[in-house]
PDB file of C-alpha atoms in Angstrom:
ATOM      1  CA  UNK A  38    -128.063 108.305  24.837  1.00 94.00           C
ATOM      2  CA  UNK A  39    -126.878 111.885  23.913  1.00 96.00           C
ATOM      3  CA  UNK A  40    -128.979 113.390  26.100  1.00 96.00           C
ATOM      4  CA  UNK A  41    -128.093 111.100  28.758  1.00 95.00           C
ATOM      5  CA  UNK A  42    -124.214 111.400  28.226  1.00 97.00           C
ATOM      6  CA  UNK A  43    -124.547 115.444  28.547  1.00 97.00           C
ATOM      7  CA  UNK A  44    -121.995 117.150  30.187  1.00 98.00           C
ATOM      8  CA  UNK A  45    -120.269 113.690  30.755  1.00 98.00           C
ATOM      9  CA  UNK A  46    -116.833 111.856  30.382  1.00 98.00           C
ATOM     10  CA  UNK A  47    -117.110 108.352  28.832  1.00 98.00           C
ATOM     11  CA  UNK A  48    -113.923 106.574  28.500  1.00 98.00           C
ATOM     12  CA  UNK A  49    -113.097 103.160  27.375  1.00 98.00           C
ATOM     13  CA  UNK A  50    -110.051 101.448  28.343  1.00 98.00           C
ATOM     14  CA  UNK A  51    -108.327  98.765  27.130  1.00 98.00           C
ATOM     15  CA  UNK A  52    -106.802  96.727  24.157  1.00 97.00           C
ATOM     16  CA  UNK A  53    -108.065  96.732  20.068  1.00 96.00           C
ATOM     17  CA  UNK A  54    -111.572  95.093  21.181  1.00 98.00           C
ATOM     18  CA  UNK A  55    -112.070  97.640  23.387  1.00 98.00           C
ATOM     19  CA  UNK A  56    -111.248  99.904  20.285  1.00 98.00           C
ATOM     20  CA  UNK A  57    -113.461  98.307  18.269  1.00 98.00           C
ATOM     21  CA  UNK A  58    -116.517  98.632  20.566  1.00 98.00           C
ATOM     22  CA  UNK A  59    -115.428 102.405  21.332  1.00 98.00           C
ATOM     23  CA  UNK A  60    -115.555 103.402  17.345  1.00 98.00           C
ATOM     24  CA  UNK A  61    -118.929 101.016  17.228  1.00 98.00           C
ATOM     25  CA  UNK A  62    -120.126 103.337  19.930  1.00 98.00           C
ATOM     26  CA  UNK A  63    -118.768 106.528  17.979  1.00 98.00           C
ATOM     27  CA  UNK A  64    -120.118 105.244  14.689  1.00 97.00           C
ATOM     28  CA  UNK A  65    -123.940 104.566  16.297  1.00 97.00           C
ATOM     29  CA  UNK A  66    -123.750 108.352  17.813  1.00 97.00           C
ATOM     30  CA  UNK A  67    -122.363 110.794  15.454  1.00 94.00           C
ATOM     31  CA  UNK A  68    -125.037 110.469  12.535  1.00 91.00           C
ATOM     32  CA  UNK A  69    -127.601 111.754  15.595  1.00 94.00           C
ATOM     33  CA  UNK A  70    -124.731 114.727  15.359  1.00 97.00           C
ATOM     34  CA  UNK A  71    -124.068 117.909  13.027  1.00 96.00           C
ATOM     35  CA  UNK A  72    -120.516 118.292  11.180  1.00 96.00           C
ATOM     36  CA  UNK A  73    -120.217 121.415  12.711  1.00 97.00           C
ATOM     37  CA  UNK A  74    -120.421 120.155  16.252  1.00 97.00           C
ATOM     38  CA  UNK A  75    -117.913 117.339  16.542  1.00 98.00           C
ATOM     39  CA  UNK A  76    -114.844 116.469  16.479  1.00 98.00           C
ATOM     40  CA  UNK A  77    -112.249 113.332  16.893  1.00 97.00           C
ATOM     41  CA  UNK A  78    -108.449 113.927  17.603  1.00 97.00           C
ATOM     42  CA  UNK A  79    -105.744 111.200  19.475  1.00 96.00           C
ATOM     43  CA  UNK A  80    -103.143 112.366  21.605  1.00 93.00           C
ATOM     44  CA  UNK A  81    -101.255 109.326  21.905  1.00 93.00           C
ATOM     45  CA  UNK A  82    -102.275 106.565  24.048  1.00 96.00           C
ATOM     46  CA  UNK A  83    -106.230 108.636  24.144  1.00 97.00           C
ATOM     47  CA  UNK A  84    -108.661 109.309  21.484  1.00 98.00           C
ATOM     48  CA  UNK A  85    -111.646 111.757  22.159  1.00 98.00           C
ATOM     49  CA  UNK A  86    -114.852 112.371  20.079  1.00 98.00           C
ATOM     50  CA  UNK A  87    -116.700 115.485  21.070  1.00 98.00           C
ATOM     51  CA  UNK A  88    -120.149 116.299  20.960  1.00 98.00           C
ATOM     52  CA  UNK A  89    -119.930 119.657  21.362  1.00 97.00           C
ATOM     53  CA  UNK A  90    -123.459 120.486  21.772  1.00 97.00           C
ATOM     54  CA  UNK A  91    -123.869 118.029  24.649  1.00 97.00           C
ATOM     55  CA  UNK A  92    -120.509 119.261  26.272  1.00 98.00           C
ATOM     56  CA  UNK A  93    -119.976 115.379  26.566  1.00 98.00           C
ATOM     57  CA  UNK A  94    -116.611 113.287  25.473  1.00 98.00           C
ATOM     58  CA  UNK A  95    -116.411 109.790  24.756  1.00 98.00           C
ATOM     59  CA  UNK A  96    -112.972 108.541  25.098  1.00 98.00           C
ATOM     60  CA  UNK A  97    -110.549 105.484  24.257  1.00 98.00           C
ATOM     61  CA  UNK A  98    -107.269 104.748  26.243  1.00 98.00           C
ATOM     62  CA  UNK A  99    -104.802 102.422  25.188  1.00 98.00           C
ATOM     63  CA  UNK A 100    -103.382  99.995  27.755  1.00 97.00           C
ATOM     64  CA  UNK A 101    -103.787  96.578  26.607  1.00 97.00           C
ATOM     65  CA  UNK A 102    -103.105  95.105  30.246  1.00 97.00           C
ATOM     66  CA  UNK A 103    -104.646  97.862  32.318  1.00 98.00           C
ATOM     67  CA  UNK A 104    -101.543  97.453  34.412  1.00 97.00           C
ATOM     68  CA  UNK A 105     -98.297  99.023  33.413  1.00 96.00           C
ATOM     69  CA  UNK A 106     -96.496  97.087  30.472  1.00 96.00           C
ATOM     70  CA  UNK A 107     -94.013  96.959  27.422  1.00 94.00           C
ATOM     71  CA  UNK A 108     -96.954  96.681  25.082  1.00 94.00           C
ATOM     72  CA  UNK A 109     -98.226 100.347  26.383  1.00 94.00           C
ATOM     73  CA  UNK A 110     -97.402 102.065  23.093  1.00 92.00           C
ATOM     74  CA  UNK A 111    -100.207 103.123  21.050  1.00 87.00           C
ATOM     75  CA  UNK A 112     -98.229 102.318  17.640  1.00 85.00           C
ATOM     76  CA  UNK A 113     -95.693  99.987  18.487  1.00 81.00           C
ATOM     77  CA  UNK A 114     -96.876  97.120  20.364  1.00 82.00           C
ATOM     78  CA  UNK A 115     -96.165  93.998  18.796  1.00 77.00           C
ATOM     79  CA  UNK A 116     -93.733  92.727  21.637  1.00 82.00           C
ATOM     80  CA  UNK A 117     -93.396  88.781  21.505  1.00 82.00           C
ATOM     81  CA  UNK A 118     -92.139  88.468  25.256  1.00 90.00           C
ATOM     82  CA  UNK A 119     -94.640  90.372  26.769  1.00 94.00           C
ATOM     83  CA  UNK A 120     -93.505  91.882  30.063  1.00 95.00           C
ATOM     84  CA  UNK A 121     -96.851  93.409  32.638  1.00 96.00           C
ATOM     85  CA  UNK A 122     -95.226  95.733  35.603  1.00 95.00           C
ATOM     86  CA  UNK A 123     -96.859  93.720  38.519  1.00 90.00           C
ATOM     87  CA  UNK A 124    -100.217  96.037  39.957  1.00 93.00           C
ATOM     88  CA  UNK A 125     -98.583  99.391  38.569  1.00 94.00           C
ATOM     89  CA  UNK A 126    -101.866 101.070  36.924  1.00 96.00           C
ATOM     90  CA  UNK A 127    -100.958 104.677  37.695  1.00 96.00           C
ATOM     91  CA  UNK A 128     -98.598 105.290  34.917  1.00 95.00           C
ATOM     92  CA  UNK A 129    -102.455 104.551  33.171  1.00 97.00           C
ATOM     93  CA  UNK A 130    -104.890 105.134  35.247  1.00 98.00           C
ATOM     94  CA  UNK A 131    -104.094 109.128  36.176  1.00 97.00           C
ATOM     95  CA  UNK A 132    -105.632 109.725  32.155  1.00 97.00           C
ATOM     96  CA  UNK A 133    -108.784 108.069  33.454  1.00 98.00           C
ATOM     97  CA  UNK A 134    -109.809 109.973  36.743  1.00 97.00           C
ATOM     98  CA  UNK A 135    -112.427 112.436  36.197  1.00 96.00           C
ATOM     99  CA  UNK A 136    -114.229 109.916  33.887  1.00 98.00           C
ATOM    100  CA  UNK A 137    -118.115 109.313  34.682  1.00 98.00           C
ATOM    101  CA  UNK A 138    -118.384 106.283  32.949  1.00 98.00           C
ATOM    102  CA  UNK A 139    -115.659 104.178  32.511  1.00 98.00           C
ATOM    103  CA  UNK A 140    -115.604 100.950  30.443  1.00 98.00           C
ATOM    104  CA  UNK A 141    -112.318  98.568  31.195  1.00 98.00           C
ATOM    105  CA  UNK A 142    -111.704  95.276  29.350  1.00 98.00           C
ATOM    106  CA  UNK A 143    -108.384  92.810  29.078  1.00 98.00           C
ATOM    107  CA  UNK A 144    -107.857  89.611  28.111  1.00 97.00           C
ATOM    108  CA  UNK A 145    -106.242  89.120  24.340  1.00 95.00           C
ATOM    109  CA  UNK A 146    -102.987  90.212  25.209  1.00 95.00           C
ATOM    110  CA  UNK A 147    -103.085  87.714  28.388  1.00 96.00           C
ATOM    111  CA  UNK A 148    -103.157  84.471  26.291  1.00 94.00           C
ATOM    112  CA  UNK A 149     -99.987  83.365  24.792  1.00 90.00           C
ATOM    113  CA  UNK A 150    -100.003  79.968  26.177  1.00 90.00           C
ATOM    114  CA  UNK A 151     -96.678  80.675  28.737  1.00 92.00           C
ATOM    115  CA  UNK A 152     -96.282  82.166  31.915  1.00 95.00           C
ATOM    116  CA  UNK A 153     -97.028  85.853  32.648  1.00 96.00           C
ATOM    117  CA  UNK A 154     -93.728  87.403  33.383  1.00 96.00           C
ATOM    118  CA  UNK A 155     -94.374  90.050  35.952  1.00 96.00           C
ATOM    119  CA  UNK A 156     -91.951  92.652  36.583  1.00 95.00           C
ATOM    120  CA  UNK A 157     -91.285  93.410  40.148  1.00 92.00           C
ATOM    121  CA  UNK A 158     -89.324  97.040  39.460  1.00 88.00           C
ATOM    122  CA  UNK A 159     -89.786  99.620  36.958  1.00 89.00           C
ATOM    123  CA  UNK A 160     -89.366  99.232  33.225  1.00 90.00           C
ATOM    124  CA  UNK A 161     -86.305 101.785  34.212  1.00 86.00           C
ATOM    125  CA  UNK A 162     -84.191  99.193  36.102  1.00 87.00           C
ATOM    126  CA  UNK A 163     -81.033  97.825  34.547  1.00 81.00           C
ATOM    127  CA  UNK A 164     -81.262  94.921  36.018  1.00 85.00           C
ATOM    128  CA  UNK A 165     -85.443  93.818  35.982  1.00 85.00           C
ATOM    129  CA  UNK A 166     -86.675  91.778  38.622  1.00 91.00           C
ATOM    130  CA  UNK A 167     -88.823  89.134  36.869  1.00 94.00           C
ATOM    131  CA  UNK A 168     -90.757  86.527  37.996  1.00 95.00           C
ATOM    132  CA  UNK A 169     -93.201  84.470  36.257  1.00 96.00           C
ATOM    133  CA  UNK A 170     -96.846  83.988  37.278  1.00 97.00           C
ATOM    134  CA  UNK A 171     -99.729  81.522  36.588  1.00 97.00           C
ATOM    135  CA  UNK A 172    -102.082  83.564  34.028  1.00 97.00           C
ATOM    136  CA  UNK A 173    -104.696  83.112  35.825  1.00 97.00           C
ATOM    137  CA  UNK A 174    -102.977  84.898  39.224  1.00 97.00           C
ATOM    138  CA  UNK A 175    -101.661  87.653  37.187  1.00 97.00           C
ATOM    139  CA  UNK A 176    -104.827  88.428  35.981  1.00 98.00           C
ATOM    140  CA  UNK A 177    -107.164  88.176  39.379  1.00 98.00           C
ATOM    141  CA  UNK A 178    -103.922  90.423  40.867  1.00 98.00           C
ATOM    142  CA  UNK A 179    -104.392  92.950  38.081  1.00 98.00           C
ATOM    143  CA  UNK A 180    -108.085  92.964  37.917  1.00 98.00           C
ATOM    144  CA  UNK A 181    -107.783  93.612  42.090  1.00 98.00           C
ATOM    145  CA  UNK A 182    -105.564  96.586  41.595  1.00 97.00           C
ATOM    146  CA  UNK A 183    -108.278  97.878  38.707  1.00 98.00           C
ATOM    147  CA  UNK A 184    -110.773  97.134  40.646  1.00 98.00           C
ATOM    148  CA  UNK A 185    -109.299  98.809  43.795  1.00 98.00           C
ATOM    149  CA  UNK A 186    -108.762 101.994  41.715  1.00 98.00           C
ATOM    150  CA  UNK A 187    -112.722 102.457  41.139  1.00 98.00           C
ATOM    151  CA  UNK A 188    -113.064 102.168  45.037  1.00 97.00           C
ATOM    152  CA  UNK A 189    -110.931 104.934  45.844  1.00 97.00           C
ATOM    153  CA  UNK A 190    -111.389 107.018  42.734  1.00 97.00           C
ATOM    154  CA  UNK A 191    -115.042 106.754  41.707  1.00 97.00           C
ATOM    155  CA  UNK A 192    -118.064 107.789  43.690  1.00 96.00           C
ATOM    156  CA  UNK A 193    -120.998 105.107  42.466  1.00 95.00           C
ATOM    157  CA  UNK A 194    -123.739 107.653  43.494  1.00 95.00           C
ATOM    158  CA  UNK A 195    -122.588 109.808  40.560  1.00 95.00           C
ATOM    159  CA  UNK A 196    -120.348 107.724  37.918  1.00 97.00           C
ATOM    160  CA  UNK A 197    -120.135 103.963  36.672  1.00 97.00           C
ATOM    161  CA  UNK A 198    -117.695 101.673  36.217  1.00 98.00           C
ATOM    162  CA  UNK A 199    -117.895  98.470  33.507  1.00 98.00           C
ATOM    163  CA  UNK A 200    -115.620  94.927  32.564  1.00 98.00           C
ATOM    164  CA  UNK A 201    -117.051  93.683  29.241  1.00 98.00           C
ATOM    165  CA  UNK A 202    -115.623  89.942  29.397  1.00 98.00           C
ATOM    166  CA  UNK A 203    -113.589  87.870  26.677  1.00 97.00           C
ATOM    167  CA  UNK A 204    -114.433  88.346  23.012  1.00 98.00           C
ATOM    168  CA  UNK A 205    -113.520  85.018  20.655  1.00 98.00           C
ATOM    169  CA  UNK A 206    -111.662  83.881  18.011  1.00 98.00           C
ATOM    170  CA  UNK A 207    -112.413  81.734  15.838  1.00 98.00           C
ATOM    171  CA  UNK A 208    -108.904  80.781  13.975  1.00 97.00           C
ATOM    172  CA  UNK A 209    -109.484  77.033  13.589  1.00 97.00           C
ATOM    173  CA  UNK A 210    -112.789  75.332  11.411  1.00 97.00           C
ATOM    174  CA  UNK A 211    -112.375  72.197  13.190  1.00 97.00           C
ATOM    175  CA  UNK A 212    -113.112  73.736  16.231  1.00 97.00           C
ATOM    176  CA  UNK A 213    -116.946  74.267  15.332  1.00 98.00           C
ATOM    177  CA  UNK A 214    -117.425  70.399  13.750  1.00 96.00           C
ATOM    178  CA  UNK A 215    -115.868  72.014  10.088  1.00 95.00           C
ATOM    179  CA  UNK A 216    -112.901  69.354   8.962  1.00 92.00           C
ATOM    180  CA  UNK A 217    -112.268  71.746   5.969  1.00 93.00           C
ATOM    181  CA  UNK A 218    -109.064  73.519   7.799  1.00 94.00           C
ATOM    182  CA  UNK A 219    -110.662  76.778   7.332  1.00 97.00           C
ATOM    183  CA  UNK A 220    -110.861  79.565  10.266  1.00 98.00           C
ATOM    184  CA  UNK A 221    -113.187  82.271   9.860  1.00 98.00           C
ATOM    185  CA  UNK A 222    -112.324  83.112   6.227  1.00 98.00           C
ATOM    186  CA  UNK A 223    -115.266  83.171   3.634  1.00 97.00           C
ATOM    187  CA  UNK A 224    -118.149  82.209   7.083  1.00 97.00           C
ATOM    188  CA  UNK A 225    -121.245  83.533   6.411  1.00 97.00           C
ATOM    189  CA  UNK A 226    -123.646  81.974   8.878  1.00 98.00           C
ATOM    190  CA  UNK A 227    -123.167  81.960  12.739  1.00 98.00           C
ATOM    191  CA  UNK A 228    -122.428  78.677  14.592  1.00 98.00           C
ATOM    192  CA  UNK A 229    -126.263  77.175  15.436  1.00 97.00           C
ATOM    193  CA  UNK A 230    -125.439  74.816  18.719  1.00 97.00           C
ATOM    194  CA  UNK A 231    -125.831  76.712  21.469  1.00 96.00           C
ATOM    195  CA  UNK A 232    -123.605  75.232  24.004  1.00 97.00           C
ATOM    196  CA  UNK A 233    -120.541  76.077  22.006  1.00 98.00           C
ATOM    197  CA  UNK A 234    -117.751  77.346  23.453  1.00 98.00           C
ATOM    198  CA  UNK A 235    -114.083  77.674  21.821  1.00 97.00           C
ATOM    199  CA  UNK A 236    -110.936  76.603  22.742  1.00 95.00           C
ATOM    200  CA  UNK A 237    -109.568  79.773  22.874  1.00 92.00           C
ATOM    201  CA  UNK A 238    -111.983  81.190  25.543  1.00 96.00           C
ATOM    202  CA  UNK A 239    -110.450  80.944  29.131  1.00 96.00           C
ATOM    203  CA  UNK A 240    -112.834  79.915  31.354  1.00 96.00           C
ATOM    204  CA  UNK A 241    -110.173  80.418  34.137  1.00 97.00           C
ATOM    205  CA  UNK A 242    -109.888  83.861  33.364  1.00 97.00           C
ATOM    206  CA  UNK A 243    -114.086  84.011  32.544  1.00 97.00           C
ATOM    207  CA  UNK A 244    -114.314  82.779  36.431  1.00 98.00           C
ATOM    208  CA  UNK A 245    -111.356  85.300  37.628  1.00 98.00           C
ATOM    209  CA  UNK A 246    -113.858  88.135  36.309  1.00 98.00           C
ATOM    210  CA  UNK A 247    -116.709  87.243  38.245  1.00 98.00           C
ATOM    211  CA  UNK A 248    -114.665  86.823  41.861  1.00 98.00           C
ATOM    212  CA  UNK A 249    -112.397  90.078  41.719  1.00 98.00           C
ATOM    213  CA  UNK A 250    -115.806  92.347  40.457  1.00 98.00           C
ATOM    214  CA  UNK A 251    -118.188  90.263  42.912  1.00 97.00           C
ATOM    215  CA  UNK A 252    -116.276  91.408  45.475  1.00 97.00           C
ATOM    216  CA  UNK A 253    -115.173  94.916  44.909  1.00 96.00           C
ATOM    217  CA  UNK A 254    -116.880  97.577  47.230  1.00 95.00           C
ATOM    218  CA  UNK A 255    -117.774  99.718  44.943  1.00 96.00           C
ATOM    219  CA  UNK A 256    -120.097  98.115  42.034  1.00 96.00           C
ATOM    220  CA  UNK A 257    -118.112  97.317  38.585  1.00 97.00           C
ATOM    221  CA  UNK A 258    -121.252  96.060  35.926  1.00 97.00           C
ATOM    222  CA  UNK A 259    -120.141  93.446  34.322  1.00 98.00           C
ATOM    223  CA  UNK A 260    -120.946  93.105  30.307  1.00 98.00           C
ATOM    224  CA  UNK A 261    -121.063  89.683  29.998  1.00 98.00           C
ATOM    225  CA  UNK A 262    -120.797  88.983  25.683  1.00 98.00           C
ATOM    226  CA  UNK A 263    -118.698  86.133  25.737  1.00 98.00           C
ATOM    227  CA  UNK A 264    -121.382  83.285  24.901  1.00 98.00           C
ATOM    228  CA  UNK A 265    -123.055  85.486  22.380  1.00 98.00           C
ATOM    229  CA  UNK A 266    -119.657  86.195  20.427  1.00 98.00           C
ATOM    230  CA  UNK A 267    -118.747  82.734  20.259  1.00 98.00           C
ATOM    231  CA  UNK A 268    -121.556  82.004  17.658  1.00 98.00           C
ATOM    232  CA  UNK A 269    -120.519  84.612  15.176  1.00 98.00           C
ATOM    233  CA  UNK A 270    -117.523  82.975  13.228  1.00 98.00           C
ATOM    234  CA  UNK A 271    -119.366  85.110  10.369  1.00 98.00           C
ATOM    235  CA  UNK A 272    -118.283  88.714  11.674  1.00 98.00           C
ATOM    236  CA  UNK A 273    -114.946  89.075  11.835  1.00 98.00           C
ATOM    237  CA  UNK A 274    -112.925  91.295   9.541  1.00 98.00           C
ATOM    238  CA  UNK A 275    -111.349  88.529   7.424  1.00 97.00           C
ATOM    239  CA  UNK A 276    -109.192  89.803   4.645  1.00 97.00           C
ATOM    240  CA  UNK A 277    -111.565  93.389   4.712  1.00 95.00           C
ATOM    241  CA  UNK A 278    -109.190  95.164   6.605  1.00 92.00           C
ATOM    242  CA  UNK A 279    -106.354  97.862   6.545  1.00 89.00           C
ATOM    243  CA  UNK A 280    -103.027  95.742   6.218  1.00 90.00           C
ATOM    244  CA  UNK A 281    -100.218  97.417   7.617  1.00 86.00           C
ATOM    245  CA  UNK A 282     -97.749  95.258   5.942  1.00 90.00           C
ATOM    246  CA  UNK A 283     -98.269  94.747   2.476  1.00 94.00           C
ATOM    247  CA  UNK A 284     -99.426  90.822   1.662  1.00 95.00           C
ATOM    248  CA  UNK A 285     -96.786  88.577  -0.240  1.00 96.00           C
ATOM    249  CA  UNK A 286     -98.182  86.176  -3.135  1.00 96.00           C
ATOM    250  CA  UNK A 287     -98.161  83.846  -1.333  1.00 96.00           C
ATOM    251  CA  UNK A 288    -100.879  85.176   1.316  1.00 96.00           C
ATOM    252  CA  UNK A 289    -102.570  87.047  -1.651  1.00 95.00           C
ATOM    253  CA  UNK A 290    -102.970  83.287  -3.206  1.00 97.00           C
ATOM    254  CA  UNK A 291    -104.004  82.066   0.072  1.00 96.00           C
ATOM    255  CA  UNK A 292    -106.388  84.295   1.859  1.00 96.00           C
ATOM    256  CA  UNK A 293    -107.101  82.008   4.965  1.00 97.00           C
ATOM    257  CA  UNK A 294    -103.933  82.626   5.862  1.00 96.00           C
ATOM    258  CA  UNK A 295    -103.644  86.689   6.646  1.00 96.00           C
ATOM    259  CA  UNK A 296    -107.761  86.278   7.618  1.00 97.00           C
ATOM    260  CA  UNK A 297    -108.444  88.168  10.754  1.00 97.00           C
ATOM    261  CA  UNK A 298    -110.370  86.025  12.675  1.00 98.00           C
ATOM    262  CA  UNK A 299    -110.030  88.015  16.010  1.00 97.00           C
ATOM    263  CA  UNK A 300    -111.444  91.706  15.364  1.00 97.00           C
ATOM    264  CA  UNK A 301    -115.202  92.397  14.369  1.00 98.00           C
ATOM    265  CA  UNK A 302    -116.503  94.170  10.969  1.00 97.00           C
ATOM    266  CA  UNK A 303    -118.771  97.324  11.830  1.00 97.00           C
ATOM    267  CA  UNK A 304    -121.668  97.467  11.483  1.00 97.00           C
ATOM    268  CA  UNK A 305    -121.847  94.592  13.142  1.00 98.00           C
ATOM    269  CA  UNK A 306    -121.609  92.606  15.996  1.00 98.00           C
ATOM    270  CA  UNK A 307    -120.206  95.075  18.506  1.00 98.00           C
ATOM    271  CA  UNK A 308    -122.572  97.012  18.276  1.00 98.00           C
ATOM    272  CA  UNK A 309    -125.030  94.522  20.224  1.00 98.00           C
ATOM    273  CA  UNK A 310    -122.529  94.484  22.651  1.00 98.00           C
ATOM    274  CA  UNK A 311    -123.017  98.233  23.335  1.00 98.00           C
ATOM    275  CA  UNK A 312    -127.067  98.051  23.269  1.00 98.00           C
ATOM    276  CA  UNK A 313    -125.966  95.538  26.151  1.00 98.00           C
ATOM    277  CA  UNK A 314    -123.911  98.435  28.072  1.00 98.00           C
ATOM    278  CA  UNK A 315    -126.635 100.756  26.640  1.00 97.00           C
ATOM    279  CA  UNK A 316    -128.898  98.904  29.035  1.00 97.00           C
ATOM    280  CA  UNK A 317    -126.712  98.051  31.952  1.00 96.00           C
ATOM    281  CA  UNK A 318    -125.928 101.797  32.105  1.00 95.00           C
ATOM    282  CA  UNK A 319    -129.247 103.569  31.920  1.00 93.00           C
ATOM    283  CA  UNK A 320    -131.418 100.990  33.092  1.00 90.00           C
ATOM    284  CA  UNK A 321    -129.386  99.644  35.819  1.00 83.00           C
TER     285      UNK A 321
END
């Protein structure tokens, strides 16, 4: 894959999955890789690993919405009245020109169970035109603008452009059949019936993904790892993460309760999802 990505710009863009999948990427590369001859700095919303030897970056950019929104800060983010800036990607999307391969997601930050509120000015305005949207419309509209952008700003004869769809969560036992009022806490084995499917998946938004990239002019791959991810209520990170508050006794006694049942341990199972792009990419 090295030797394929040589002399190239691969940049992921997106929210903490996308994250998660860009340092699974990092994480399957860099043992093929001297010390001496990379590196792995953040400027703010971007972090780049370099393999020097190759002349070849791969990239992650922050923007949890694509679109332009109060959420955009690569630190501070936790905002619990969301606010996305209408189609506005070029705040974003002037870090990701140049890029030969570029892999977008977005979709956690869209479900909070309300209306979008879409702002119709800028995020300068004193007074801030807001209406509110369907999530469903604010998401086709914001996947059109992204996918708009790779028409006019990437040539398919010589880069690529990917959407890797929703990943699960898996925050409630009785969801899967368990009556135990677990989530994924202490789940060692994968769900086995096939035709599951979580409440928390949006098959709305699943549907949105396919029109909007059906239709764009220029071709957008799309990584479809939805239906695969929604078996594996045993990889999350649970409690085996950093904690950037620290826990109270009362979630120390109760472990369930700061599980994590949203992001994936590495190894693990993103990194099937990038043998998946692995394959869409090189052997198209």
């Amino acid at each position: 894959m090295l030797e394929m990505l040589r002399g190239k710009r691969m940049l992921f863009v997106g929210d903490s999955l996308n994250r998660g999948q860009y340092v699974s990427l990092v994480c399957l590369l860099h043992r093929a890789i001297p010390e001496s001859s990379k590196s792995m700095e953040t400027f703010d919303s971007l972090t780049v690993f370099r393999a020097k030897d190759y002349n070849a970056t791969i990239e992650f950019y922050w923007a949890p919405f694509l679109a332009e929104s109060n959420s955009d800060d690569a630190v501070v983010h936790r905002v619990t009245d969301r606010i996305v800036r209408g189609t506005a990607i070029e705040k974003h999307a002037k870090f990701w020109k140049g890029a030969d391969v570029v892999v977008f997601n977005t979709y956690l930050w869209w479900m909070t169970g309300q209306k979008m509120k879409i702002l119709q000015n800028s995020f300068e305005d004193q007074n801030k035109d807001i209406k509110e949207m369907e999530t469903e419309d604010a998401y086709g509209m914001v996947l059109n603008a992204v996918a708009k952008w790779v028409e006019n700003n990437m040539d398919p004869k010589s880069s690529r452009a990917f959407f890797v769809t929703m990943s699960p969560t898996h925050t409630q036992s009785k969801d899967w059949g368990d009556k135990s009022d677990g989530n994924c806490y202490n789940q060692t084995n994968p769900i086995k019936d096939l035709s599951y499917w979580g409440p928390g998946t949006s098959k709305g938004l699943m549907r949105v993904i396919g029109e909007v990239f059906s239709a764009s002019k220029v071709p957008v791959g799309v990584v479809n790892i939805t239906q695969l991810s929604e078996y594996r209520k045993d990889a999350h990170t649970q409690i085996y993460k950093k904690q950037w508050n620290p826990l109270t006794p009362e979630q120390i006694a109760n472990p369930k309760s700061y599980a994590d049942c949203t992001h994936w341990c590495l190894p693990g199972l993103q990194d099937t999802w990038n043998e998946l792009l692995y394959a869409k990419l090189f052997f198209p």
